[in-house]
Amino acid sequence: MWGAGGVRATWVLGRMPPLASHQTRWPKPRRRVIGICGRFKLLTLRNSRRNDPEISDFSAPWPAVPSALTNWTRAMPTEFLMPFAEDGHAEGDPPTQAEIVFDRDIDLLIFDFWKATLPEIDITFQLPLALEALRKFKPVFQLDPERRDKLINAIGGAAAALIQKLPHIYHPRMVGICMTAAATIVRDWAEDEQQKAAHHPHRLVDAELHVRILERDLHNACDFAWLQQRKAGRQQEVVWSLLTRANDIATEQVAA
């Protein structure tokens, strides 16, 4: 039985070719890399005689000659093994250190806004951190449309979670204005110089101010909630001390 490309897969019982006089057992096939296609390596069995159509005598010694698959791969055009992008650069070119840092920062922003939507996360603590990181981020490359849309969708999800969790603190319209300003900053990262010049110079400055307003208000709401929690803890300590003292007095009276 033979596999694709002439590589021996398994032997059918009773059809094994005879050994030569100088051979005592079949040599172990040695795999050899003959090319790379994406993440996969093209392998051939160097000692497989079925890979060479010129060999018909199975009783002869195993020759160490390149197989037909090897010759075909060597004759393949380069673009089949290493595809090229539309800009002429090979897709396998490694990114620079600056590109790696830029991609990491964008992914962290998407994660921070998504994290604010989780039910077990305090949104008044997490969302200001994400807004501050967004406001202070200075991109060194133009953002691609795909990740621009992902980041804007993450901002929209955080806005919906804020309206749902804190309806008594912030009006939904104000949340929409401030989070739309955050999306405006992200869209500015994906625009070229000509597109940026078509907007008013105050557009980006006003958007950053709206983001800072929401960021400060959420910080204040988080600090106020923390003060209330500490106040409730002190009240519980006072109540517990009064109950403990009353219990001690009752114990002394019973003992007397």
CSV table of C-alpha atoms in Angstrom, one decimal:
chain,number,residue,atom,x,y,z
A,1,MET,CA,0.0,0.0,0.0
A,2,TRP,CA,1.4,3.4,-1.0
A,3,GLY,CA,0.6,6.9,0.2
A,4,ALA,CA,0.4,10.1,-1.7
A,5,GLY,CA,3.5,11.3,-3.5
A,6,GLY,CA,4.9,7.8,-3.8
A,7,VAL,CA,5.9,7.6,-0.1
A,8,ARG,CA,5.6,4.1,1.3
A,9,ALA,CA,2.8,4.0,4.0
A,10,THR,CA,2.4,0.3,4.9
A,11,TRP,CA,3.2,-3.0,3.3
A,12,VAL,CA,0.5,-5.5,2.2
A,13,LEU,CA,1.1,-8.9,3.7
A,14,GLY,CA,2.9,-11.2,1.3
A,15,ARG,CA,3.9,-8.4,-1.1
A,16,MET,CA,7.1,-7.3,0.6
A,17,PRO,CA,10.0,-7.1,-2.0
A,18,PRO,CA,13.0,-9.5,-1.3
A,19,LEU,CA,16.1,-8.3,0.5
A,20,ALA,CA,19.4,-8.1,-1.2
A,21,SER,CA,22.2,-10.5,-0.3
A,22,HIS,CA,24.1,-7.9,1.7
A,23,GLN,CA,21.0,-6.6,3.6
A,24,THR,CA,19.7,-8.1,6.8
A,25,ARG,CA,16.8,-5.7,7.4
A,26,TRP,CA,15.1,-2.7,5.9
A,27,PRO,CA,17.0,0.5,6.5
A,28,LYS,CA,15.2,3.0,8.6
A,29,PRO,CA,13.7,5.8,6.5
A,30,ARG,CA,15.4,9.1,7.1
A,31,ARG,CA,13.2,12.2,6.9
A,32,ARG,CA,14.8,15.2,5.2
A,33,VAL,CA,13.3,18.8,5.0
A,34,ILE,CA,13.0,19.8,1.4
A,35,GLY,CA,11.0,22.9,1.7
A,36,ILE,CA,8.8,25.1,4.0
A,37,CYS,CA,5.2,26.0,3.2
A,38,GLY,CA,3.7,28.3,5.8
A,39,ARG,CA,4.0,26.6,9.2
A,40,PHE,CA,4.5,23.1,7.6
A,41,LYS,CA,7.7,21.4,6.5
A,42,LEU,CA,7.7,19.3,3.4
A,43,LEU,CA,9.3,16.0,4.2
A,44,THR,CA,10.5,13.1,2.0
A,45,LEU,CA,11.8,9.6,2.8
A,46,ARG,CA,15.3,9.6,1.5
A,47,ASN,CA,15.6,5.8,1.4
A,48,SER,CA,12.3,5.1,-0.2
A,49,ARG,CA,12.8,3.6,-3.7
A,50,ARG,CA,9.2,4.2,-4.7
A,51,ASN,CA,10.1,8.0,-4.7
A,52,ASP,CA,12.4,7.4,-7.7
A,53,PRO,CA,10.5,6.1,-10.8
A,54,GLU,CA,13.8,5.0,-12.4
A,55,ILE,CA,14.3,2.2,-10.0
A,56,SER,CA,12.4,-1.0,-10.9
A,57,ASP,CA,14.7,-3.7,-9.4
A,58,PHE,CA,13.7,-4.1,-5.8
A,59,SER,CA,16.5,-6.5,-5.1
A,60,ALA,CA,19.2,-3.9,-5.8
A,61,PRO,CA,20.7,-1.9,-2.9
A,62,TRP,CA,18.9,1.2,-1.7
A,63,PRO,CA,20.4,4.2,-3.6
A,64,ALA,CA,20.8,7.6,-1.9
A,65,VAL,CA,19.5,9.7,-4.7
A,66,PRO,CA,17.1,12.6,-4.6
A,67,SER,CA,13.5,11.6,-5.0
A,68,ALA,CA,11.1,12.9,-7.6
A,69,LEU,CA,9.3,14.9,-4.9
A,70,THR,CA,12.6,16.5,-4.0
A,71,ASN,CA,13.4,17.5,-7.6
A,72,TRP,CA,9.9,18.8,-8.1
A,73,THR,CA,10.0,20.9,-4.9
A,74,ARG,CA,13.4,22.4,-5.9
A,75,ALA,CA,12.0,23.3,-9.3
A,76,MET,CA,8.9,25.0,-7.7
A,77,PRO,CA,8.7,28.8,-8.1
A,78,THR,CA,9.6,30.6,-4.9
A,79,GLU,CA,6.2,32.3,-4.6
A,80,PHE,CA,4.5,29.0,-4.0
A,81,LEU,CA,6.7,28.3,-0.9
A,82,MET,CA,7.1,31.9,0.3
A,83,PRO,CA,3.9,33.9,-0.6
A,84,PHE,CA,4.3,37.7,-1.0
A,85,ALA,CA,2.1,40.4,0.0
A,86,GLU,CA,0.6,43.0,-2.3
A,87,ASP,CA,3.3,45.6,-1.3
A,88,GLY,CA,6.1,43.3,-2.5
A,89,HIS,CA,7.4,42.3,0.9
A,90,ALA,CA,7.5,38.7,2.0
A,91,GLU,CA,4.8,37.8,4.5
A,92,GLY,CA,7.4,35.8,6.4
A,93,ASP,CA,9.5,38.9,7.2
A,94,PRO,CA,9.7,39.3,11.0
A,95,PRO,CA,8.2,42.5,12.6
A,96,THR,CA,10.4,45.1,14.1
A,97,GLN,CA,10.6,45.8,17.8
A,98,ALA,CA,8.5,49.0,17.4
A,99,GLU,CA,5.8,47.1,15.5
A,100,ILE,CA,5.7,44.4,18.3
A,101,VAL,CA,5.3,47.0,21.0
A,102,PHE,CA,2.6,48.9,19.0
A,103,ASP,CA,0.6,45.7,18.5
A,104,ARG,CA,0.9,44.7,22.1
A,105,ASP,CA,-0.3,48.2,23.3
A,106,ILE,CA,-3.4,48.0,21.0
A,107,ASP,CA,-4.2,44.5,22.3
A,108,LEU,CA,-3.9,45.7,25.9
A,109,LEU,CA,-6.3,48.5,25.2
A,110,ILE,CA,-8.9,46.1,23.7
A,111,PHE,CA,-8.5,43.8,26.7
A,112,ASP,CA,-8.8,46.7,29.3
A,113,PHE,CA,-12.1,47.8,27.8
A,114,TRP,CA,-13.4,44.3,27.5
A,115,LYS,CA,-12.4,43.6,31.1
A,116,ALA,CA,-14.6,46.5,32.3
A,117,THR,CA,-17.7,44.7,31.0
A,118,LEU,CA,-17.2,41.7,33.3
A,119,PRO,CA,-19.9,41.5,36.0
A,120,GLU,CA,-17.4,40.8,38.8
A,121,ILE,CA,-15.2,43.8,38.0
A,122,ASP,CA,-15.8,47.2,39.5
A,123,ILE,CA,-16.3,49.4,36.4
A,124,THR,CA,-15.6,52.6,38.3
A,125,PHE,CA,-12.1,51.3,39.0
A,126,GLN,CA,-11.3,49.5,35.7
A,127,LEU,CA,-12.8,51.8,33.1
A,128,PRO,CA,-10.9,55.0,34.3
A,129,LEU,CA,-7.7,53.0,33.9
A,130,ALA,CA,-8.6,52.0,30.3
A,131,LEU,CA,-9.6,55.6,29.5
A,132,GLU,CA,-6.4,57.0,30.9
A,133,ALA,CA,-4.3,54.5,28.9
A,134,LEU,CA,-6.3,55.4,25.7
A,135,ARG,CA,-5.8,59.1,26.3
A,136,LYS,CA,-2.1,58.9,27.0
A,137,PHE,CA,-1.3,56.5,24.2
A,138,LYS,CA,0.7,58.0,21.3
A,139,PRO,CA,0.7,55.7,18.3
A,140,VAL,CA,3.8,55.5,16.1
A,141,PHE,CA,2.1,53.6,13.3
A,142,GLN,CA,-1.2,54.0,11.5
A,143,LEU,CA,-3.8,51.6,13.0
A,144,ASP,CA,-5.3,49.0,10.6
A,145,PRO,CA,-9.1,49.0,10.0
A,146,GLU,CA,-9.6,45.6,11.6
A,147,ARG,CA,-8.2,46.4,15.0
A,148,ARG,CA,-9.7,49.8,14.8
A,149,ASP,CA,-13.1,48.2,14.6
A,150,LYS,CA,-12.3,45.8,17.4
A,151,LEU,CA,-11.2,48.6,19.7
A,152,ILE,CA,-14.3,50.7,18.9
A,153,ASN,CA,-16.5,47.7,19.6
A,154,ALA,CA,-14.8,47.1,22.9
A,155,ILE,CA,-15.4,50.8,23.8
A,156,GLY,CA,-19.1,50.5,22.9
A,157,GLY,CA,-19.4,47.4,25.1
A,158,ALA,CA,-17.8,49.2,28.0
A,159,ALA,CA,-20.3,52.1,27.5
A,160,ALA,CA,-23.3,49.8,27.5
A,161,ALA,CA,-22.0,48.1,30.7
A,162,LEU,CA,-21.5,51.5,32.4
A,163,ILE,CA,-25.1,52.6,31.6
A,164,GLN,CA,-26.4,49.3,32.9
A,165,LYS,CA,-24.4,49.2,36.1
A,166,LEU,CA,-24.4,52.9,37.1
A,167,PRO,CA,-27.7,54.5,36.0
A,168,HIS,CA,-28.0,56.6,39.1
A,169,ILE,CA,-24.5,58.2,38.8
A,170,TYR,CA,-24.2,59.1,35.1
A,171,HIS,CA,-26.9,60.1,32.6
A,172,PRO,CA,-26.8,57.7,29.5
A,173,ARG,CA,-26.5,60.7,27.2
A,174,MET,CA,-23.3,61.9,28.9
A,175,VAL,CA,-21.9,58.4,28.8
A,176,GLY,CA,-22.6,58.3,25.1
A,177,ILE,CA,-20.9,61.6,24.5
A,178,CYS,CA,-17.7,60.7,26.4
A,179,MET,CA,-17.4,57.2,25.0
A,180,THR,CA,-18.0,58.5,21.5
A,181,ALA,CA,-15.1,60.9,22.1
A,182,ALA,CA,-13.0,57.9,22.9
A,183,ALA,CA,-14.0,56.2,19.7
A,184,THR,CA,-13.1,59.4,17.8
A,185,ILE,CA,-9.5,59.2,19.2
A,186,VAL,CA,-9.3,55.7,17.9
A,187,ARG,CA,-10.5,56.6,14.5
A,188,ASP,CA,-7.9,59.4,14.4
A,189,TRP,CA,-5.2,56.7,14.8
A,190,ALA,CA,-6.4,54.9,11.7
A,191,GLU,CA,-6.4,58.0,9.5
A,192,ASP,CA,-3.6,59.3,7.3
A,193,GLU,CA,-2.3,62.9,7.2
A,194,GLN,CA,-4.7,63.9,4.5
A,195,GLN,CA,-7.8,62.6,6.3
A,196,LYS,CA,-6.6,64.3,9.6
A,197,ALA,CA,-6.2,67.6,7.9
A,198,ALA,CA,-9.8,67.5,6.7
A,199,HIS,CA,-11.1,67.7,10.3
A,200,HIS,CA,-11.2,70.8,12.6
A,201,PRO,CA,-8.1,71.2,14.8
A,202,HIS,CA,-10.3,71.2,17.9
A,203,ARG,CA,-11.8,67.8,17.1
A,204,LEU,CA,-9.1,65.7,18.8
A,205,VAL,CA,-8.6,68.1,21.7
A,206,ASP,CA,-12.3,68.2,22.6
A,207,ALA,CA,-12.4,64.4,22.4
A,208,GLU,CA,-9.5,64.1,24.8
A,209,LEU,CA,-11.2,66.5,27.2
A,210,HIS,CA,-14.5,64.5,27.2
A,211,VAL,CA,-12.5,61.3,27.9
A,212,ARG,CA,-10.8,63.1,30.8
A,213,ILE,CA,-14.1,64.3,32.2
A,214,LEU,CA,-15.5,60.8,32.3
A,215,GLU,CA,-12.3,59.4,33.7
A,216,ARG,CA,-12.2,61.9,36.6
A,217,ASP,CA,-15.9,61.4,37.4
A,218,LEU,CA,-15.5,57.6,37.6
A,219,HIS,CA,-12.4,58.1,39.8
A,220,ASN,CA,-14.5,60.2,42.1
A,221,ALA,CA,-17.3,57.6,42.1
A,222,CYS,CA,-14.8,54.9,43.0
A,223,ASP,CA,-13.3,56.9,45.8
A,224,PHE,CA,-16.7,57.8,47.2
A,225,ALA,CA,-17.7,54.1,47.2
A,226,TRP,CA,-14.5,53.3,49.0
A,227,LEU,CA,-15.1,55.9,51.6
A,228,GLN,CA,-18.6,54.6,52.2
A,229,GLN,CA,-17.3,51.1,52.5
A,230,ARG,CA,-14.7,52.2,55.1
A,231,LYS,CA,-17.5,54.1,57.0
A,232,ALA,CA,-19.7,51.0,57.0
A,233,GLY,CA,-16.8,49.0,58.4
A,234,ARG,CA,-16.3,51.4,61.3
A,235,GLN,CA,-20.0,51.3,62.1
A,236,GLN,CA,-19.9,47.6,62.3
A,237,GLU,CA,-16.9,47.7,64.6
A,238,VAL,CA,-18.8,50.1,67.0
A,239,VAL,CA,-21.9,47.9,67.0
A,240,TRP,CA,-19.8,44.8,67.6
A,241,SER,CA,-17.9,46.4,70.5
A,242,LEU,CA,-21.3,47.4,72.1
A,243,LEU,CA,-22.7,43.9,71.7
A,244,THR,CA,-19.5,42.4,73.2
A,245,ARG,CA,-19.6,44.8,76.2
A,246,ALA,CA,-23.2,44.1,76.9
A,247,ASN,CA,-22.5,40.4,76.8
A,248,ASP,CA,-19.7,40.8,79.3
A,249,ILE,CA,-21.9,42.8,81.7
A,250,ALA,CA,-24.6,40.2,81.5
A,251,THR,CA,-22.1,37.5,82.3
A,252,GLU,CA,-20.8,39.3,85.3
A,253,GLN,CA,-24.3,39.8,86.7
A,254,VAL,CA,-25.1,36.1,86.3
A,255,ALA,CA,-21.9,35.2,88.1
A,256,ALA,CA,-22.7,37.6,91.0
